[in-house]
mmCIF file of C-alpha atoms and ligand atoms in Angstrom:
data_model
loop_
_atom_site.group_PDB
_atom_site.id
_atom_site.type_symbol
_atom_site.label_atom_id
_atom_site.label_comp_id
_atom_site.label_asym_id
_atom_site.label_seq_id
_atom_site.Cartn_x
_atom_site.Cartn_y
_atom_site.Cartn_z
ATOM 1 C CA MET L 22 23.035 -108.524 -3.510
ATOM 2 C CA ASN L 23 21.200 -107.571 -6.269
ATOM 3 C CA THR L 24 16.866 -108.035 -5.489
ATOM 4 C CA ASP L 25 16.205 -108.625 -9.378
ATOM 5 C CA SER L 26 18.730 -111.580 -9.853
ATOM 6 C CA ASN L 27 15.921 -114.061 -9.692
ATOM 7 C CA ARG L 28 14.032 -112.170 -12.663
ATOM 8 C CA LYS L 29 17.751 -111.872 -14.945
ATOM 9 C CA GLU L 30 19.212 -114.290 -17.528
ATOM 10 C CA ILE L 31 21.731 -116.409 -15.768
ATOM 11 C CA VAL L 32 25.676 -115.638 -16.745
ATOM 12 C CA LEU L 33 28.121 -117.963 -15.826
ATOM 13 C CA SER L 34 31.774 -118.053 -16.221
ATOM 14 C CA GLY L 35 35.133 -118.762 -14.760
ATOM 15 C CA ILE L 36 38.643 -118.758 -14.919
ATOM 16 C CA ARG L 37 41.081 -121.474 -13.697
ATOM 17 C CA SER L 38 43.781 -120.853 -10.966
ATOM 18 C CA THR L 39 46.604 -121.656 -13.120
ATOM 19 C CA GLY L 40 48.410 -118.304 -12.543
ATOM 20 C CA ASN L 41 48.008 -114.696 -12.822
ATOM 21 C CA LEU L 42 45.129 -113.365 -15.322
ATOM 22 C CA HIS L 43 46.739 -112.133 -18.961
ATOM 23 C CA LEU L 44 45.688 -110.189 -21.624
ATOM 24 C CA GLY L 45 44.064 -113.500 -23.049
ATOM 25 C CA ASN L 46 41.991 -113.986 -20.056
ATOM 26 C CA TYR L 47 41.187 -109.960 -20.059
ATOM 27 C CA TYR L 48 39.629 -109.642 -23.360
ATOM 28 C CA GLY L 49 38.181 -113.075 -23.628
ATOM 29 C CA ALA L 50 36.495 -112.937 -20.360
ATOM 30 C CA LEU L 51 37.109 -110.646 -17.544
ATOM 31 C CA ARG L 52 36.455 -107.796 -19.536
ATOM 32 C CA LYS L 53 32.789 -109.171 -20.503
ATOM 33 C CA PHE L 54 32.537 -110.163 -16.759
ATOM 34 C CA VAL L 55 32.219 -106.656 -15.543
ATOM 35 C CA LYS L 56 30.768 -105.039 -18.488
ATOM 36 C CA ILE L 57 27.635 -106.958 -18.162
ATOM 37 C CA GLN L 58 27.254 -107.385 -14.030
ATOM 38 C CA ASP L 59 24.682 -104.868 -14.097
ATOM 39 C CA ASP L 60 22.394 -106.610 -16.842
ATOM 40 C CA PHE L 61 22.484 -110.344 -16.009
ATOM 41 C CA ASP L 62 22.218 -112.755 -12.810
ATOM 42 C CA CYS L 63 26.164 -113.113 -13.347
ATOM 43 C CA ARG L 64 28.124 -116.133 -11.069
ATOM 44 C CA PHE L 65 31.776 -115.782 -11.939
ATOM 45 C CA PHE L 66 33.943 -118.524 -10.502
ATOM 46 C CA ILE L 67 37.429 -119.665 -10.146
ATOM 47 C CA ALA L 68 38.055 -122.887 -11.601
ATOM 48 C CA ASP L 69 40.314 -124.492 -9.133
ATOM 49 C CA LEU L 70 39.050 -128.217 -9.705
ATOM 50 C CA HIS L 71 39.755 -127.403 -13.445
ATOM 51 C CA ALA L 72 43.197 -126.615 -12.246
ATOM 52 C CA LEU L 73 44.042 -129.766 -10.711
ATOM 53 C CA THR L 74 43.762 -131.519 -13.833
ATOM 54 C CA THR L 75 47.290 -130.697 -14.940
ATOM 55 C CA ASN L 76 48.759 -132.014 -10.777
ATOM 56 C CA PRO L 77 49.818 -128.338 -9.709
ATOM 57 C CA ASP L 78 51.788 -127.944 -6.627
ATOM 58 C CA PRO L 79 49.094 -127.522 -3.947
ATOM 59 C CA GLN L 80 50.553 -124.426 -2.046
ATOM 60 C CA GLU L 81 50.965 -122.958 -5.673
ATOM 61 C CA LEU L 82 47.434 -123.832 -6.564
ATOM 62 C CA HIS L 83 45.797 -122.035 -3.299
ATOM 63 C CA ALA L 84 48.105 -118.792 -3.943
ATOM 64 C CA ASN L 85 46.663 -119.114 -7.540
ATOM 65 C CA VAL L 86 43.208 -119.010 -6.172
ATOM 66 C CA LYS L 87 43.748 -116.372 -4.660
ATOM 67 C CA LYS L 88 45.652 -114.292 -6.801
ATOM 68 C CA ILE L 89 42.707 -114.479 -9.623
ATOM 69 C CA LEU L 90 40.490 -113.651 -7.070
ATOM 70 C CA ALA L 91 42.108 -110.148 -5.960
ATOM 71 C CA GLU L 92 42.272 -109.786 -9.521
ATOM 72 C CA TYR L 93 38.681 -110.284 -10.559
ATOM 73 C CA LEU L 94 37.986 -108.082 -7.523
ATOM 74 C CA ALA L 95 40.532 -105.261 -9.006
ATOM 75 C CA ALA L 96 39.009 -105.408 -12.347
ATOM 76 C CA GLY L 97 35.960 -104.364 -11.178
ATOM 77 C CA ILE L 98 33.982 -107.060 -10.658
ATOM 78 C CA ASP L 99 31.402 -105.969 -7.753
ATOM 79 C CA PRO L 100 30.705 -109.040 -5.313
ATOM 80 C CA GLU L 101 27.489 -106.896 -4.273
ATOM 81 C CA LYS L 102 26.435 -107.571 -8.206
ATOM 82 C CA ALA L 103 27.735 -110.535 -9.100
ATOM 83 C CA THR L 104 28.185 -113.976 -7.129
ATOM 84 C CA ILE L 105 31.835 -114.572 -6.994
ATOM 85 C CA PHE L 106 33.090 -118.143 -5.758
ATOM 86 C CA ILE L 107 35.679 -121.443 -5.779
ATOM 87 C CA GLN L 108 34.323 -124.177 -7.770
ATOM 88 C CA SER L 109 35.612 -126.178 -5.105
ATOM 89 C CA ASP L 110 33.676 -124.687 -2.210
ATOM 90 C CA VAL L 111 30.618 -126.074 -4.308
ATOM 91 C CA PRO L 112 30.640 -129.743 -3.876
ATOM 92 C CA GLU L 113 27.497 -130.581 -5.003
ATOM 93 C CA ILE L 114 29.410 -129.968 -8.725
ATOM 94 C CA ALA L 115 31.661 -132.902 -8.098
ATOM 95 C CA GLU L 116 28.671 -135.253 -7.236
ATOM 96 C CA MET L 117 26.819 -133.643 -10.647
ATOM 97 C CA TYR L 118 30.245 -134.432 -12.557
ATOM 98 C CA LEU L 119 29.978 -138.317 -11.450
ATOM 99 C CA LEU L 120 26.456 -138.233 -12.437
ATOM 100 C CA LEU L 121 26.526 -136.756 -15.701
ATOM 101 C CA ASN L 122 29.637 -138.459 -16.840
ATOM 102 C CA MET L 123 27.423 -141.353 -16.724
ATOM 103 C CA HIS L 124 25.984 -140.190 -20.103
ATOM 104 C CA VAL L 125 29.416 -139.028 -21.521
ATOM 105 C CA GLY L 126 31.087 -140.714 -24.333
ATOM 106 C CA ILE L 127 34.678 -141.653 -23.863
ATOM 107 C CA GLY L 128 35.112 -140.994 -27.928
ATOM 108 C CA GLU L 129 33.535 -138.079 -28.094
ATOM 109 C CA LEU L 130 35.936 -136.723 -25.060
ATOM 110 C CA MET L 131 38.878 -138.100 -26.716
ATOM 111 C CA ARG L 132 38.072 -135.744 -29.579
ATOM 112 C CA THR L 133 37.530 -132.794 -27.956
ATOM 113 C CA THR L 134 40.601 -130.285 -29.437
ATOM 114 C CA SER L 135 41.256 -128.859 -25.963
ATOM 115 C CA PHE L 136 42.296 -132.753 -24.528
ATOM 116 C CA LYS L 137 43.995 -133.375 -27.925
ATOM 117 C CA ASP L 138 45.990 -130.824 -27.269
ATOM 118 C CA LYS L 139 46.925 -131.162 -23.509
ATOM 119 C CA ALA L 140 47.693 -134.822 -24.283
ATOM 120 C CA ARG L 141 50.068 -134.261 -26.578
ATOM 121 C CA LYS L 142 51.897 -131.246 -24.470
ATOM 122 C CA ALA L 143 51.782 -134.178 -21.705
ATOM 123 C CA LEU L 144 53.064 -136.876 -23.821
ATOM 124 C CA GLY L 145 55.752 -134.578 -25.445
ATOM 125 C CA LEU L 146 54.468 -134.941 -29.206
ATOM 126 C CA THR L 147 55.143 -132.601 -31.815
ATOM 127 C CA ALA L 148 52.039 -130.510 -33.626
ATOM 128 C CA ALA L 149 53.518 -133.090 -36.291
ATOM 129 C CA SER L 150 51.913 -136.066 -34.580
ATOM 130 C CA ASP L 151 48.490 -134.740 -35.013
ATOM 131 C CA ASP L 152 46.945 -137.909 -35.867
ATOM 132 C CA ASP L 153 44.307 -139.272 -33.300
ATOM 133 C CA ASP L 154 45.549 -143.051 -33.704
ATOM 134 C CA GLU L 155 49.487 -141.718 -32.137
ATOM 135 C CA ILE L 156 47.790 -139.758 -29.299
ATOM 136 C CA GLU L 157 45.552 -142.686 -28.648
ATOM 137 C CA LYS L 158 48.076 -145.393 -28.867
ATOM 138 C CA GLN L 159 50.531 -143.242 -26.593
ATOM 139 C CA ILE L 160 47.880 -142.836 -24.025
ATOM 140 C CA CYS L 161 47.250 -146.805 -23.640
ATOM 141 C CA GLY L 162 50.638 -146.959 -23.269
ATOM 142 C CA VAL L 163 51.623 -148.723 -20.021
ATOM 143 C CA GLU L 164 54.577 -146.145 -19.099
ATOM 144 C CA THR L 165 52.924 -142.996 -20.541
ATOM 145 C CA ASN L 166 49.177 -143.761 -19.015
ATOM 146 C CA ARG L 167 50.115 -141.828 -15.655
ATOM 147 C CA ARG L 168 50.677 -138.540 -17.826
ATOM 148 C CA VAL L 169 47.252 -137.892 -19.397
ATOM 149 C CA ASN L 170 44.888 -138.327 -16.430
ATOM 150 C CA ALA L 171 41.117 -139.020 -16.551
ATOM 151 C CA GLY L 172 40.333 -135.738 -15.312
ATOM 152 C CA LEU L 173 42.036 -133.943 -18.264
ATOM 153 C CA LEU L 174 39.940 -136.332 -20.586
ATOM 154 C CA THR L 175 36.724 -135.354 -18.524
ATOM 155 C CA TYR L 176 36.826 -131.606 -18.283
ATOM 156 C CA PRO L 177 34.538 -130.825 -20.425
ATOM 157 C CA THR L 178 32.066 -132.902 -18.194
ATOM 158 C CA LEU L 179 32.782 -130.696 -14.933
ATOM 159 C CA MET L 180 33.045 -127.650 -17.291
ATOM 160 C CA ALA L 181 29.331 -128.486 -18.769
ATOM 161 C CA VAL L 182 28.299 -129.465 -14.776
ATOM 162 C CA ASP L 183 29.613 -125.744 -13.418
ATOM 163 C CA ILE L 184 27.018 -124.259 -16.419
ATOM 164 C CA LEU L 185 24.164 -126.889 -16.166
ATOM 165 C CA ILE L 186 23.912 -126.764 -12.060
ATOM 166 C CA GLN L 187 23.829 -123.017 -11.802
ATOM 167 C CA LYS L 188 20.773 -123.192 -15.191
ATOM 168 C CA ALA L 189 22.895 -120.751 -16.934
ATOM 169 C CA THR L 190 22.145 -119.460 -20.256
ATOM 170 C CA LYS L 191 24.477 -117.094 -20.907
ATOM 171 C CA VAL L 192 28.546 -117.938 -21.071
ATOM 172 C CA PRO L 193 30.847 -115.536 -21.894
ATOM 173 C CA VAL L 194 34.241 -117.248 -22.676
ATOM 174 C CA GLY L 195 36.939 -116.973 -25.293
ATOM 175 C CA LYS L 196 36.913 -118.153 -28.850
ATOM 176 C CA ASP L 197 39.097 -121.528 -27.308
ATOM 177 C CA GLN L 198 36.201 -122.775 -25.076
ATOM 178 C CA LEU L 199 33.407 -122.720 -27.913
ATOM 179 C CA GLN L 200 33.898 -126.323 -28.506
ATOM 180 C CA HIS L 201 33.346 -126.908 -24.852
ATOM 181 C CA LEU L 202 30.191 -125.121 -24.577
ATOM 182 C CA GLU L 203 28.671 -127.222 -27.855
ATOM 183 C CA LEU L 204 29.433 -130.212 -25.909
ATOM 184 C CA THR L 205 27.634 -128.408 -23.222
ATOM 185 C CA ARG L 206 24.351 -127.894 -25.220
ATOM 186 C CA ARG L 207 24.542 -131.820 -26.284
ATOM 187 C CA PHE L 208 24.769 -133.344 -23.029
ATOM 188 C CA ALA L 209 21.904 -131.161 -22.129
ATOM 189 C CA ARG L 210 19.894 -132.247 -24.858
ATOM 190 C CA ARG L 211 21.043 -135.308 -24.083
ATOM 191 C CA PHE L 212 20.253 -135.822 -20.369
ATOM 192 C CA ASN L 213 16.721 -133.883 -21.128
ATOM 193 C CA SER L 214 15.645 -136.622 -23.898
ATOM 194 C CA PHE L 215 17.256 -139.608 -22.134
ATOM 195 C CA TYR L 216 14.632 -139.042 -19.203
ATOM 196 C CA ASN L 217 11.967 -137.295 -20.914
ATOM 197 C CA VAL L 218 12.710 -133.872 -18.855
ATOM 198 C CA ASP L 219 13.485 -130.622 -19.789
ATOM 199 C CA ASP L 220 15.826 -129.579 -16.782
ATOM 200 C CA PHE L 221 18.479 -128.195 -18.816
ATOM 201 C CA PRO L 222 18.452 -125.172 -20.816
ATOM 202 C CA GLU L 223 20.898 -125.074 -23.668
ATOM 203 C CA PRO L 224 23.925 -122.210 -22.939
ATOM 204 C CA TYR L 225 25.584 -120.127 -25.740
ATOM 205 C CA ASP L 226 28.509 -117.994 -25.759
ATOM 206 C CA PHE L 227 28.126 -114.424 -25.006
ATOM 207 C CA ASP L 228 29.564 -111.485 -26.256
ATOM 208 C CA PHE L 229 27.653 -108.251 -26.145
ATOM 209 C CA GLY L 230 28.297 -107.015 -29.652
ATOM 210 C CA GLY L 231 31.045 -109.091 -31.681
ATOM 211 C CA ALA L 232 32.487 -112.963 -31.897
ATOM 212 C CA PRO L 233 34.689 -113.903 -29.088
ATOM 213 C CA VAL L 234 38.095 -113.242 -29.474
ATOM 214 C CA LYS L 235 41.763 -114.903 -29.272
ATOM 215 C CA VAL L 236 44.432 -112.800 -28.258
ATOM 216 C CA PRO L 237 47.570 -113.897 -29.802
ATOM 217 C CA GLY L 238 50.907 -114.314 -28.304
ATOM 218 C CA LEU L 239 53.785 -111.809 -28.823
ATOM 219 C CA ASP L 240 55.974 -114.576 -30.133
ATOM 220 C CA GLY L 241 54.529 -114.691 -33.962
ATOM 221 C CA SER L 242 52.103 -117.589 -33.791
ATOM 222 C CA GLY L 243 49.394 -119.123 -31.903
ATOM 223 C CA LYS L 244 46.939 -117.659 -28.497
ATOM 224 C CA MET L 245 48.131 -116.068 -25.464
ATOM 225 C CA GLY L 246 48.416 -118.889 -23.123
ATOM 226 C CA LYS L 247 50.049 -119.755 -19.906
ATOM 227 C CA SER L 248 51.474 -122.621 -21.282
ATOM 228 C CA GLU L 249 52.925 -121.066 -24.217
ATOM 229 C CA GLY L 250 54.940 -119.076 -22.241
ATOM 230 C CA ASN L 251 53.825 -115.658 -24.058
ATOM 231 C CA CYS L 252 51.728 -113.885 -21.938
ATOM 232 C CA ILE L 253 51.425 -110.257 -21.147
ATOM 233 C CA TYR L 254 50.092 -110.335 -17.655
ATOM 234 C CA LEU L 255 47.608 -108.009 -16.104
ATOM 235 C CA VAL L 256 50.061 -107.702 -12.807
ATOM 236 C CA ASP L 257 53.119 -106.770 -15.297
ATOM 237 C CA GLU L 258 54.923 -103.986 -13.889
ATOM 238 C CA PRO L 259 55.386 -101.311 -16.706
ATOM 239 C CA LYS L 260 59.355 -101.820 -17.101
ATOM 240 C CA ALA L 261 58.515 -105.657 -17.953
ATOM 241 C CA LEU L 262 55.694 -104.921 -20.021
ATOM 242 C CA ARG L 263 57.254 -102.511 -22.134
ATOM 243 C CA LYS L 264 59.911 -105.044 -22.635
ATOM 244 C CA LYS L 265 57.874 -108.071 -23.371
ATOM 245 C CA VAL L 266 56.302 -105.730 -25.897
ATOM 246 C CA MET L 267 59.465 -104.295 -27.821
ATOM 247 C CA ARG L 268 60.586 -107.787 -27.982
ATOM 248 C CA ALA L 269 57.581 -109.031 -30.115
ATOM 249 C CA VAL L 270 58.564 -110.961 -32.929
ATOM 250 C CA THR L 271 57.985 -109.241 -36.480
ATOM 251 C CA ASP L 272 59.581 -109.403 -39.623
ATOM 252 C CA GLU L 273 61.376 -107.187 -42.350
ATOM 253 C CA GLY L 274 58.663 -105.197 -43.001
ATOM 254 C CA PRO L 275 56.553 -104.371 -45.979
ATOM 255 C CA GLN L 276 58.820 -105.058 -49.510
ATOM 256 C CA ALA L 277 56.103 -103.364 -51.604
ATOM 257 C CA PRO L 278 52.759 -100.757 -50.675
ATOM 258 C CA ASN L 279 49.843 -103.148 -49.692
ATOM 259 C CA SER L 280 51.878 -106.023 -49.092
ATOM 260 C CA PRO L 281 49.899 -108.652 -47.230
ATOM 261 C CA MET L 282 50.687 -109.260 -44.011
ATOM 262 C CA ASN L 283 52.433 -111.798 -41.901
ATOM 263 C CA GLU L 284 50.940 -113.597 -38.648
ATOM 264 C CA PRO L 285 53.475 -112.187 -36.335
ATOM 265 C CA VAL L 286 52.555 -108.446 -37.197
ATOM 266 C CA ALA L 287 49.373 -109.226 -37.930
ATOM 267 C CA ASN L 288 48.938 -110.165 -34.381
ATOM 268 C CA LEU L 289 50.443 -106.972 -33.509
ATOM 269 C CA PHE L 290 47.535 -105.512 -35.457
ATOM 270 C CA SER L 291 44.891 -107.659 -33.611
ATOM 271 C CA LEU L 292 46.202 -106.783 -30.093
ATOM 272 C CA LEU L 293 46.606 -103.238 -30.933
ATOM 273 C CA GLU L 294 42.912 -103.575 -32.162
ATOM 274 C CA LEU L 295 41.913 -104.617 -28.841
ATOM 275 C CA THR L 296 43.363 -101.805 -26.743
ATOM 276 C CA SER L 297 43.784 -98.478 -29.354
ATOM 277 C CA THR L 298 41.679 -96.406 -30.326
ATOM 278 C CA PRO L 299 40.462 -96.822 -33.983
ATOM 279 C CA GLU L 300 42.331 -93.378 -35.272
ATOM 280 C CA ILE L 301 45.548 -94.964 -33.832
ATOM 281 C CA VAL L 302 44.736 -98.656 -35.648
ATOM 282 C CA LYS L 303 44.033 -96.203 -38.848
ATOM 283 C CA GLN L 304 47.481 -94.649 -38.534
ATOM 284 C CA PHE L 305 49.691 -97.678 -38.351
ATOM 285 C CA ARG L 306 47.137 -99.486 -40.710
ATOM 286 C CA ASP L 307 47.977 -96.711 -43.621
ATOM 287 C CA ALA L 308 51.625 -96.855 -42.745
ATOM 288 C CA TYR L 309 52.136 -100.245 -43.235
ATOM 289 C CA ALA L 310 50.023 -99.969 -46.554
ATOM 290 C CA ASP L 311 52.475 -97.037 -47.830
ATOM 291 C CA CYS L 312 55.548 -99.174 -46.241
ATOM 292 C CA SER L 313 56.153 -96.160 -43.896
ATOM 293 C CA ILE L 314 55.646 -98.163 -40.907
ATOM 294 C CA ARG L 315 58.175 -98.543 -37.828
ATOM 295 C CA TYR L 316 57.450 -101.364 -35.600
ATOM 296 C CA GLY L 317 59.370 -99.638 -32.784
ATOM 297 C CA ASP L 318 56.826 -96.995 -32.925
ATOM 298 C CA LEU L 319 53.617 -99.526 -33.507
ATOM 299 C CA LYS L 320 54.829 -101.310 -30.084
ATOM 300 C CA LYS L 321 55.472 -98.289 -28.612
ATOM 301 C CA GLN L 322 52.200 -97.624 -28.928
ATOM 302 C CA LEU L 323 50.686 -100.750 -27.985
ATOM 303 C CA ALA L 324 52.883 -101.103 -24.587
ATOM 304 C CA GLU L 325 51.224 -97.172 -23.674
ATOM 305 C CA ASP L 326 47.547 -98.470 -24.428
ATOM 306 C CA ILE L 327 48.097 -101.907 -23.069
ATOM 307 C CA LEU L 328 49.581 -100.202 -20.064
ATOM 308 C CA ALA L 329 46.504 -97.856 -19.917
ATOM 309 C CA VAL L 330 44.171 -100.705 -19.687
ATOM 310 C CA THR L 331 46.294 -102.837 -16.581
ATOM 311 C CA THR L 332 47.749 -100.021 -14.793
ATOM 312 C CA PRO L 333 44.660 -99.462 -12.765
ATOM 313 C CA ILE L 334 43.906 -103.350 -12.067
ATOM 314 C CA ARG L 335 47.626 -103.892 -11.057
ATOM 315 C CA GLU L 336 47.434 -100.533 -8.504
ATOM 316 C CA ARG L 337 44.477 -102.432 -6.610
ATOM 317 C CA VAL L 338 45.414 -105.778 -6.732
ATOM 318 C CA ASN L 339 48.358 -106.045 -3.665
ATOM 319 C CA ASP L 340 45.774 -103.974 -1.366
ATOM 320 C CA ILE L 341 42.794 -106.304 -1.852
ATOM 321 C CA LEU L 342 45.267 -109.536 -1.951
ATOM 322 C CA ALA L 343 46.538 -108.225 1.824
ATOM 323 C CA ASP L 344 42.815 -107.754 3.130
ATOM 324 C CA GLU L 345 41.947 -111.013 3.830
ATOM 325 C CA ASP L 346 39.291 -110.972 5.763
ATOM 326 C CA TYR L 347 37.580 -109.372 2.623
ATOM 327 C CA LEU L 348 38.422 -112.023 0.297
ATOM 328 C CA ARG L 349 37.021 -114.557 2.971
ATOM 329 C CA ARG L 350 33.418 -112.651 3.334
ATOM 330 C CA VAL L 351 33.361 -112.658 -0.578
ATOM 331 C CA VAL L 352 33.926 -116.096 -1.135
ATOM 332 C CA ALA L 353 32.050 -117.293 1.742
ATOM 333 C CA GLN L 354 28.707 -115.196 0.912
ATOM 334 C CA GLY L 355 29.713 -116.481 -3.241
ATOM 335 C CA ALA L 356 29.635 -120.042 -2.215
ATOM 336 C CA GLU L 357 26.385 -119.672 -0.173
ATOM 337 C CA LYS L 358 24.714 -118.337 -3.023
ATOM 338 C CA ALA L 359 26.422 -120.642 -5.617
ATOM 339 C CA ARG L 360 25.691 -123.675 -3.295
ATOM 340 C CA ASP L 361 21.570 -122.723 -2.894
ATOM 341 C CA ALA L 362 21.111 -122.791 -6.792
ATOM 342 C CA ALA L 363 23.526 -126.092 -7.129
ATOM 343 C CA SER L 364 21.738 -127.783 -4.315
ATOM 344 C CA LYS L 365 18.532 -127.532 -6.439
ATOM 345 C CA THR L 366 19.788 -128.873 -8.927
ATOM 346 C CA LEU L 367 21.398 -131.904 -7.946
ATOM 347 C CA ALA L 368 18.291 -132.735 -6.262
ATOM 348 C CA ASP L 369 16.451 -132.675 -9.113
ATOM 349 C CA VAL L 370 19.274 -134.720 -11.012
ATOM 350 C CA ARG L 371 19.586 -137.345 -8.227
ATOM 351 C CA ARG L 372 15.684 -137.815 -8.380
ATOM 352 C CA ILE L 373 15.612 -137.824 -12.068
ATOM 353 C CA MET L 374 18.154 -140.569 -11.967
ATOM 354 C CA GLY L 375 16.526 -142.404 -9.868
ATOM 355 C CA ILE L 376 18.617 -142.016 -6.389
ATOM 356 C CA ARG L 377 15.869 -141.894 -4.029
ATOM 357 C CA LYS L 378 16.083 -142.038 -0.384
ATOM 358 C CA PHE L 379 14.412 -144.981 1.643
HETATM 359 P P1 TYM Y 409 41.150 -120.542 -19.201
HETATM 360 O O1 TYM Y 409 41.219 -120.677 -17.620
HETATM 361 O O2 TYM Y 409 41.847 -121.251 -19.830
HETATM 362 O O3 TYM Y 409 40.464 -119.075 -19.430
HETATM 363 C C1 TYM Y 409 39.991 -118.583 -18.853
HETATM 364 C C2 TYM Y 409 38.990 -117.543 -20.093
HETATM 365 O O4 TYM Y 409 40.041 -117.063 -20.540
HETATM 366 C C3 TYM Y 409 39.700 -117.151 -22.102
HETATM 367 N N1 TYM Y 409 41.319 -117.165 -22.768
HETATM 368 C C4 TYM Y 409 41.268 -116.387 -23.984
HETATM 369 N N2 TYM Y 409 40.513 -115.712 -24.336
HETATM 370 C C5 TYM Y 409 40.885 -114.781 -25.776
HETATM 371 N N3 TYM Y 409 42.172 -115.071 -26.016
HETATM 372 C C6 TYM Y 409 43.055 -116.009 -25.213
HETATM 373 N N4 TYM Y 409 44.496 -116.102 -25.998
HETATM 374 C C7 TYM Y 409 42.540 -116.493 -24.212
HETATM 375 N N5 TYM Y 409 43.220 -116.870 -23.427
HETATM 376 C C8 TYM Y 409 42.002 -117.414 -22.291
HETATM 377 C C9 TYM Y 409 39.173 -118.631 -22.120
HETATM 378 O O5 TYM Y 409 38.587 -118.442 -23.105
HETATM 379 C C10 TYM Y 409 38.233 -118.084 -21.136
HETATM 380 O O6 TYM Y 409 36.931 -117.727 -21.266
HETATM 381 N N6 TYM Y 409 37.455 -124.388 -18.762
HETATM 382 C C11 TYM Y 409 37.643 -122.767 -18.995
HETATM 383 C C12 TYM Y 409 37.558 -122.606 -17.480
HETATM 384 C C13 TYM Y 409 35.614 -122.921 -17.200
HETATM 385 C C14 TYM Y 409 34.513 -122.445 -17.467
HETATM 386 C C15 TYM Y 409 33.597 -123.194 -17.361
HETATM 387 C C16 TYM Y 409 34.286 -121.222 -18.398
HETATM 388 C C17 TYM Y 409 35.285 -124.218 -16.372
HETATM 389 N N7 TYM Y 409 34.372 -124.366 -15.909
HETATM 390 C C18 TYM Y 409 32.482 -123.033 -17.080
HETATM 391 C C19 TYM Y 409 33.024 -120.931 -18.716
HETATM 392 C C20 TYM Y 409 31.804 -121.807 -18.187
HETATM 393 C C21 TYM Y 409 38.985 -122.232 -19.097
HETATM 394 O O7 TYM Y 409 40.060 -123.532 -18.929
HETATM 395 O O8 TYM Y 409 40.000 -121.653 -19.227
#
């Protein structure tokens, strides 16, 4: 365990246990976790309580927690440098979630983009019905109200608590989480000012060298995500991975020199930029500009460059998964450290809010 940890800035981040990790998780979060673990007091967790918001099968939830833990370790997070824990192993989080909710408005939660997206999906509304009134009307409808549960609505409170209970100031995440971070800062300020304390520092996203990324899917639009069904997983076997990349949506090719790029092709270039060298990216950009590009070549290159990143991780995962004792030790040690910090914060919050022992 790092003996300097008291003096280092606290970094916290987590990933929901909803299945194997994909390239979006890797470039948005995991890769950064590994890079920064030497220089900060890092606490990385598996957000199994957040995963409950979509009512997973209980057996699957447990298996998914294990998978992510193994993938964290296989990607290079070192439990001797960083604290690795499971969210539900820290019951202080659940109690503080209840307490913080007393200072969170239903309106601000309902306006959160991720809530609207998830509610829209749960209600089977199309993206065209983007209208908040329609979503609200359906949520409050007697027949559908169970489909959008209260946990989904209060998701940002739970995420804020994850961060604030550890007093983290740096939060490495992908672009889609920035709104949640903004809410976290707002809740921190609100708590501090309501009780006239300065307990909570304001956390910011953290991306050494650049802005948080959005990794696109291969289906032509939007981001890579499990619920979008467009993922390349870190544990995909080479054959399956190559097949997914070769099937990526493109277009009929540039019709004139220096044509603007359609979204599906621009997405392929975004992935290439993340995984390949600048020289290779330039070579394909030049080929696009002078209309000599062959998308098949681009995809082949992309698949090999992705495999160069994922293969070492995939090759380690199974051995790690088989070592149950090791996994148990890692999360027991992590839970102890995470609870140590969380229980101190919770004790302060209880006292500040007026919950005191007789
Ligand atoms: P989750 O589980 O959806 O995603 C985990 C991390 O992966 C990033 N990510 C992406 N980044 C770029 N492009 C993509 N296509 C992409 N897909 C996923 C996410 O931005 C995230 O960093 N609410 C969080 C989990 C969480 C958390 C926290 C994070 C709970 N509490 C406290 C930080 C701090 C979530 O659902 O992430």
